[in-house]
Coordinates of C-alpha atoms and ligand atoms in Angstrom, one line a residue:
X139 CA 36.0 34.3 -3.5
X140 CA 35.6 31.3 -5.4
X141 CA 36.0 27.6 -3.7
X142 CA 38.5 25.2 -5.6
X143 CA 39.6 21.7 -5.3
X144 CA 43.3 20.6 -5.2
X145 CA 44.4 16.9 -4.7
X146 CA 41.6 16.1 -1.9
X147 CA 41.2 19.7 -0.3
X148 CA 38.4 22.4 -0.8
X149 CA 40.1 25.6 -0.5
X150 CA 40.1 29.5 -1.2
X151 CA 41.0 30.3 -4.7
X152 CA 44.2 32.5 -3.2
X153 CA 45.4 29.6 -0.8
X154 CA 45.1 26.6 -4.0
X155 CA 48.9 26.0 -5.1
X156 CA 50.6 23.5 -7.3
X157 CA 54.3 22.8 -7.5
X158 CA 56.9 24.7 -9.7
X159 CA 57.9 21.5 -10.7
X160 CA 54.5 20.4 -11.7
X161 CA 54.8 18.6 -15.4
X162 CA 51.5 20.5 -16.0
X163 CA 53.2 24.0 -15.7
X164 CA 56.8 22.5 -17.6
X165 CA 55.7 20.3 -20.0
X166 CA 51.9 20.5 -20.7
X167 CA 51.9 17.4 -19.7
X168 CA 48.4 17.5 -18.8
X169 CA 44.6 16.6 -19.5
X170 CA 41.5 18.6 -19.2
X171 CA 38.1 18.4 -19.2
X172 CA 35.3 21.3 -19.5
X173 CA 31.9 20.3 -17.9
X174 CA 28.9 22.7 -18.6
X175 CA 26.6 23.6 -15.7
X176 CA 22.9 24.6 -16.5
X177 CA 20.3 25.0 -13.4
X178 CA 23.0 24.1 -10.9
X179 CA 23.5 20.8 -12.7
X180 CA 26.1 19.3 -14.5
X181 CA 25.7 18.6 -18.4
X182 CA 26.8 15.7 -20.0
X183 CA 29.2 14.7 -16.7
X184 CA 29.3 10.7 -17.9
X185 CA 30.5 12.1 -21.5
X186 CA 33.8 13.7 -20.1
X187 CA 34.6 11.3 -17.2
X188 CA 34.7 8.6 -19.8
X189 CA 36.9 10.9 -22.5
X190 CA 39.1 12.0 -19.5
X191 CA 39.6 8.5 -18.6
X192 CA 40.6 7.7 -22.4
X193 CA 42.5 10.5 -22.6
X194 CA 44.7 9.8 -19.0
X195 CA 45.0 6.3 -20.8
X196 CA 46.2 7.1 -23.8
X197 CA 48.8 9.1 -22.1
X198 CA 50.2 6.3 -19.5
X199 CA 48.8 8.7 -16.8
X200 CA 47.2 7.3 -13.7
X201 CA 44.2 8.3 -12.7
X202 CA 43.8 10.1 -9.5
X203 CA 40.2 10.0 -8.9
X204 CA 37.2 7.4 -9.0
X205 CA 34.3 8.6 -11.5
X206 CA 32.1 8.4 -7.7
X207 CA 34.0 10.9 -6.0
X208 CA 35.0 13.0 -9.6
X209 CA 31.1 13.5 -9.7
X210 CA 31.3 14.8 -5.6
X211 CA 33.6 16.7 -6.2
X212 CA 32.0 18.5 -9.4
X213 CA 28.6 18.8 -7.3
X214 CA 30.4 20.1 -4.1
X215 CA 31.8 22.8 -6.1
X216 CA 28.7 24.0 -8.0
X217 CA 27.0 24.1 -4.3
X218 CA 29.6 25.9 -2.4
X219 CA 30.2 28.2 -5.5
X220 CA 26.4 28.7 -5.8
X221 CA 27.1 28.2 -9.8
X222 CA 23.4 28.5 -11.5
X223 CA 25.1 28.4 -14.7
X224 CA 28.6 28.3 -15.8
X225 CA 31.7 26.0 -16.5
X226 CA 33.6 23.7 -14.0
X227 CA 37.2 23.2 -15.3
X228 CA 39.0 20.0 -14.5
X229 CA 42.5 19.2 -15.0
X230 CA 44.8 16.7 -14.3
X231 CA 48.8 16.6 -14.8
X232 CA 51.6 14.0 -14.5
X233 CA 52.4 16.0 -10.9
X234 CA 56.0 16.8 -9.7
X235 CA 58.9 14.4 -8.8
X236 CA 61.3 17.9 -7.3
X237 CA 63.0 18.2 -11.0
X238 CA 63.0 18.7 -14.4
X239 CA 63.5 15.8 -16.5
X240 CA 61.9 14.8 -20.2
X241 CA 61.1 11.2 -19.2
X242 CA 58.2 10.7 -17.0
X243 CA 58.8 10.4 -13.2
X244 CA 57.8 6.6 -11.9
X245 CA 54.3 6.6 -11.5
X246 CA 54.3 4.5 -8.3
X247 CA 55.7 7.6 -6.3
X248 CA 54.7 10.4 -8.2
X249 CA 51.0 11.6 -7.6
X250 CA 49.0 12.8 -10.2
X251 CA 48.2 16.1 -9.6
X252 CA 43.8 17.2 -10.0
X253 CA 42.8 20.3 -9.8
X254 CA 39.0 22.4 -10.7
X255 CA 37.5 25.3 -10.0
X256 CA 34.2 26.5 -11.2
X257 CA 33.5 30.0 -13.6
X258 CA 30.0 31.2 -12.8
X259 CA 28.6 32.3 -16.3
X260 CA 25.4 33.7 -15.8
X261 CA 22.9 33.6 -19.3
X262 CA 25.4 30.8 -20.9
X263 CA 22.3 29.1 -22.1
X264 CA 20.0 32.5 -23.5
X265 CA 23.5 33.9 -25.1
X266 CA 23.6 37.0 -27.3
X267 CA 26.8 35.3 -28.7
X268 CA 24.3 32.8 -30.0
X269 CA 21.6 35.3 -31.2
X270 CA 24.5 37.1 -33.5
X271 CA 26.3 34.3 -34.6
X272 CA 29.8 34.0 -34.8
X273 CA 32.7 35.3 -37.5
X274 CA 35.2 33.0 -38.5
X275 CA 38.9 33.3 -39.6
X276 CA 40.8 30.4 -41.4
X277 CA 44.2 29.7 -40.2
X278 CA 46.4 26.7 -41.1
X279 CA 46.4 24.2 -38.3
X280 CA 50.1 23.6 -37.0
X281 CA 49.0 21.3 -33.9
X282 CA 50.6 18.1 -33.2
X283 CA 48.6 15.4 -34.5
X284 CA 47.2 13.3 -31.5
X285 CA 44.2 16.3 -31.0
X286 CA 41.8 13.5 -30.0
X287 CA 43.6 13.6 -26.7
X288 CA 42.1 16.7 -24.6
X289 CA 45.8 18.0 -23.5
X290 CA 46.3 21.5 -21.7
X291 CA 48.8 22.4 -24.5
X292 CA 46.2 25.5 -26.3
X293 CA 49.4 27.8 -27.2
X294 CA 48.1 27.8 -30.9
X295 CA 44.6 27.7 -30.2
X296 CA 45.0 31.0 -28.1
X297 CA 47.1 32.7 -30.7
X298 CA 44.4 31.3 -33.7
X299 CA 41.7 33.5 -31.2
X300 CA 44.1 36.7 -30.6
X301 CA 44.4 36.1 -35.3
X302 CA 40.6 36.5 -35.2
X303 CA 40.3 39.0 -32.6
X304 CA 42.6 41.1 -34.6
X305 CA 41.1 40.7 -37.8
X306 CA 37.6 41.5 -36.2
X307 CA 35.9 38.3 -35.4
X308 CA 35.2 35.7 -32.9
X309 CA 37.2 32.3 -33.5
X310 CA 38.9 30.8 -36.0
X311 CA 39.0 27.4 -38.3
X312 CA 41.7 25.3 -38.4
X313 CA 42.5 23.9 -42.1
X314 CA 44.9 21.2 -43.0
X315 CA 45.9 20.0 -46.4
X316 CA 42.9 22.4 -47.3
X317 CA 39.9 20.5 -45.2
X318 CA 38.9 22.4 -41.9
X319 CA 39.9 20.2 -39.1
X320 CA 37.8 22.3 -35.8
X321 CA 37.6 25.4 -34.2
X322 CA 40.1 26.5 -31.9
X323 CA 38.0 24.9 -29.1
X324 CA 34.9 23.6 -30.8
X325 CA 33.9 21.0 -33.2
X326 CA 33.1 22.5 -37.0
X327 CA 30.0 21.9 -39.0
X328 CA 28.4 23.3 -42.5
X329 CA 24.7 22.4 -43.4
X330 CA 23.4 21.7 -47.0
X331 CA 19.5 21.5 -47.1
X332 CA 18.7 19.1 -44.8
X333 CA 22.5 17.5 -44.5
X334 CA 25.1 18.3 -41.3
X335 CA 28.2 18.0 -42.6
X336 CA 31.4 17.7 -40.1
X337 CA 34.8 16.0 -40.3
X338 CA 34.7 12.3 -39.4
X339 CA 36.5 11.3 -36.1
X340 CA 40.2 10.7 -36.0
X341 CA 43.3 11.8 -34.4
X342 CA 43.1 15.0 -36.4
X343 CA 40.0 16.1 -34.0
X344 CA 38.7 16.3 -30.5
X345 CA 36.0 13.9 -30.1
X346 CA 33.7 16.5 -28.8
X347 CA 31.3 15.0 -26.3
X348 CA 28.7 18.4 -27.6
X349 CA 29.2 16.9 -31.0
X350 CA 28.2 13.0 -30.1
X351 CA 25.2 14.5 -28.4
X352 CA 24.5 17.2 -31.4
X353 CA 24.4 14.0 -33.9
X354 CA 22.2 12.0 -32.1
X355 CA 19.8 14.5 -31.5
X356 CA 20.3 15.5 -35.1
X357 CA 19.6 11.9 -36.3
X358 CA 16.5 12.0 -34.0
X359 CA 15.2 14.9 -35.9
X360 CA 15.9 12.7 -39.3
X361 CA 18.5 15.1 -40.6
X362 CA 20.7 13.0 -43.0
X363 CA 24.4 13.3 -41.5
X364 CA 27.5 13.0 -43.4
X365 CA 30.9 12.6 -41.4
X366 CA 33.6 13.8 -44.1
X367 CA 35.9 16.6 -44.4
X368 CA 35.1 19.9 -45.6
X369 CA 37.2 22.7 -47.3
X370 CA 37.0 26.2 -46.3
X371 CA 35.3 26.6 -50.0
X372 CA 32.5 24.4 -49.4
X373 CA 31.8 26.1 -46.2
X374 CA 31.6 29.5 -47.8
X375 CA 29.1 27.9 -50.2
X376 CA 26.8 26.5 -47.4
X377 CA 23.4 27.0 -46.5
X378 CA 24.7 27.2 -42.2
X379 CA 27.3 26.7 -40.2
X380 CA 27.9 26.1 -36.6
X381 CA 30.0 25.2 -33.7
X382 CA 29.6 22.9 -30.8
X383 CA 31.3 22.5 -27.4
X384 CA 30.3 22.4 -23.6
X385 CA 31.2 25.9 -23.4
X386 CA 28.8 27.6 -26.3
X387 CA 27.0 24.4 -26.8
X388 CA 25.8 24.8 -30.2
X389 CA 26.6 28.4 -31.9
X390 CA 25.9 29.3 -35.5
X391 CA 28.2 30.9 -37.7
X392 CA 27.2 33.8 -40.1
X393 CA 30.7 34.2 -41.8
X394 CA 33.9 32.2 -43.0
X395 CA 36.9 34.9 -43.7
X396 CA 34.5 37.5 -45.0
X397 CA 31.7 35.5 -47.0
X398 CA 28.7 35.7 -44.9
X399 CA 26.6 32.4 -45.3
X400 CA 23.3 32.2 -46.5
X401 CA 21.5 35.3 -45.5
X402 CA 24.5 36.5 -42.5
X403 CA 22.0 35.5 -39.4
X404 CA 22.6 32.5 -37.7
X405 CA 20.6 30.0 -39.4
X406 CA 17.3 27.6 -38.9
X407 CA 19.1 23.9 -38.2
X408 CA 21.7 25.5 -36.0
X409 CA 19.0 27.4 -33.6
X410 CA 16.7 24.5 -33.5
X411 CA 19.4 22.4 -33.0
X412 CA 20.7 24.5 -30.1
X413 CA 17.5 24.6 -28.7
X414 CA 17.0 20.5 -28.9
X415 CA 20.5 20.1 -27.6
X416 CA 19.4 22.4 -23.9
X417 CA 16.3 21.1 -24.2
X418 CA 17.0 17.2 -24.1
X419 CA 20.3 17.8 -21.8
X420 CA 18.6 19.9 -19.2
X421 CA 16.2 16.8 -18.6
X422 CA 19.1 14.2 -17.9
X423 CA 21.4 17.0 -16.0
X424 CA 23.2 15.3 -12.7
Ligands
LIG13 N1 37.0 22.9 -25.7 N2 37.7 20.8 -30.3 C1 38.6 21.4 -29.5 C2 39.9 21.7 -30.0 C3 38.2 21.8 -28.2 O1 39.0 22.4 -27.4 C4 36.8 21.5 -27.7 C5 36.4 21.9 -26.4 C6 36.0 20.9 -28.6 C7 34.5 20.5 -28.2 O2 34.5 19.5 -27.3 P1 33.3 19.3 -26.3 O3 32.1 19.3 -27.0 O4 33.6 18.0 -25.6 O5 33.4 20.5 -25.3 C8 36.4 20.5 -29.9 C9 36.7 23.3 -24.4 C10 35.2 23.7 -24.2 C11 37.7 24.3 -23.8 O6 38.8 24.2 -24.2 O7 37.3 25.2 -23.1

């Protein structure tokens, strides 16, 4: 049985509770953060402390937890999970004032509340996922519009995977006013020669901490990097696509609503891409 962590206590997975009150569960009014592990060591763990921060700012939310003891925490859990490779989920709500009520509770008496628990994904990094590639589905993206805040509301993203599931693929695209915004929960790319191609950073998108990683390493490489929109057209016509995020890292995509891309296998940039991205983060893993 898995160890989890809930406001300051280690605990059984079956004895963890939150309130019925909890704004998390009653309003979404929450943040989250998904932290890859690789060798029992966490990936990239400055990148989402600092976007957790931004997004408990951004949200008037207090934070419950130094960066210090976020970090212990994180490491206690791979350890007493004995997670070689998997995921540690992190979220943190508004907590629970006893009621219902659409304005926020005073922050002064109201505790945040934190919670994570680890998911043990053995062969994350050496995926077959990878190896295939994944099939994609367009869908029109009806999300509210602040997406660059990591909030637990994924109603829509979890329908947009059961729409792909059920047309016989792996994930969808998101489009708006006919440019792909992300994948349900991943960053979106298309590559043209020797160009990466992926929307530019707004509220429209999550600021993917895979994807600031991906371009640097990218730019390291001296691939030319263009941060635009893309339609769903332009993405057909491609040489590659591809995905990023902490959970698949960087995963190519061999077909956009039935148009497979290039030659249908996942393609050159994306693989060696995927392959500098493990490579370069393995060596600065905490
Ligand atoms: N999702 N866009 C969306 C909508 C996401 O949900 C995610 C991550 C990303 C990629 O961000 P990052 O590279 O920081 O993981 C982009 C996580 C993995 C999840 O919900 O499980």
């Amino acid at each position: 049985m898995r160890t989890v962590y809930v406001n300051g206590q280690y605990l059984p997975e079956n004895e963890a509770t939150v309130s019925i009150f909890d704004r998390g569960f009653l309003m979404a009014d929450g943040v989250y953060e998904v932290t890859s592990v690789l060798g029992g060591k966490l990936i990239d763990f400055e990148g989402h402390s600092v976007r957790l921060e931004r997004s408990l700012r951004e949200l008037d939310m207090r934070n419950p937890i130094s960066k210090e003891d976020l970090l212990e925490v994180h490491r206690e859990l791979v350890r007493v999970n004995e997670i070689d490779e998997g995921l540690i989920y992190l979220q943190v709500t508004r907590g629970s004032d006893g009621d219902r009520d659409f304005a926020f509770p005073d922050p002064e008496t109201t505790e945040p509340t934190i919670v994570l628990f680890t998911q043990n994904k053995p062969g994350l990094a050496d995926s077959p996922a990878a190896k295939k590639g994944a099939k994609i589905i367009s869908i029109e993206d009806i999300r509210w519009g602040r997406r660059d805040i990591k909030t637990v509301q994924l109603l829509y993203p979890s329908m947009g995977k059961m729409m792909a599931k059920k047309a016989g693929c792996d994930d969808a695209w998101m489009v708006q006013d006919g440019m792909v915004t992300e994948g349900t929960s991943n960053n979106a790319y298309i590559v043209k020669g020797n160009k990466i191609i992926t929307r530019h950073l707004g509220t429209e998108i999550l600021h993917g901490i895979t994807r600031a990683a991906v371009l640097r390493f990218a730019a390291e490489a001296q691939m030319e990097i263009e941060e635009r929109s893309f339609s769903i057209e332009e993405a057909q016509e491609a040489d590659e696509a591809f995905t990023t995020s902490a959970s698949a890292f960087v995963m190519p995509v061999v077909e956009i609503d039935g148009v497979a891309l290039g030659d249908g296998v996942p393609g050159k940039v994306a693989l060696r891409l995927r392959e500098i991205y493990l490579d370069e983060m393995r060596k600065v893993a905490v």
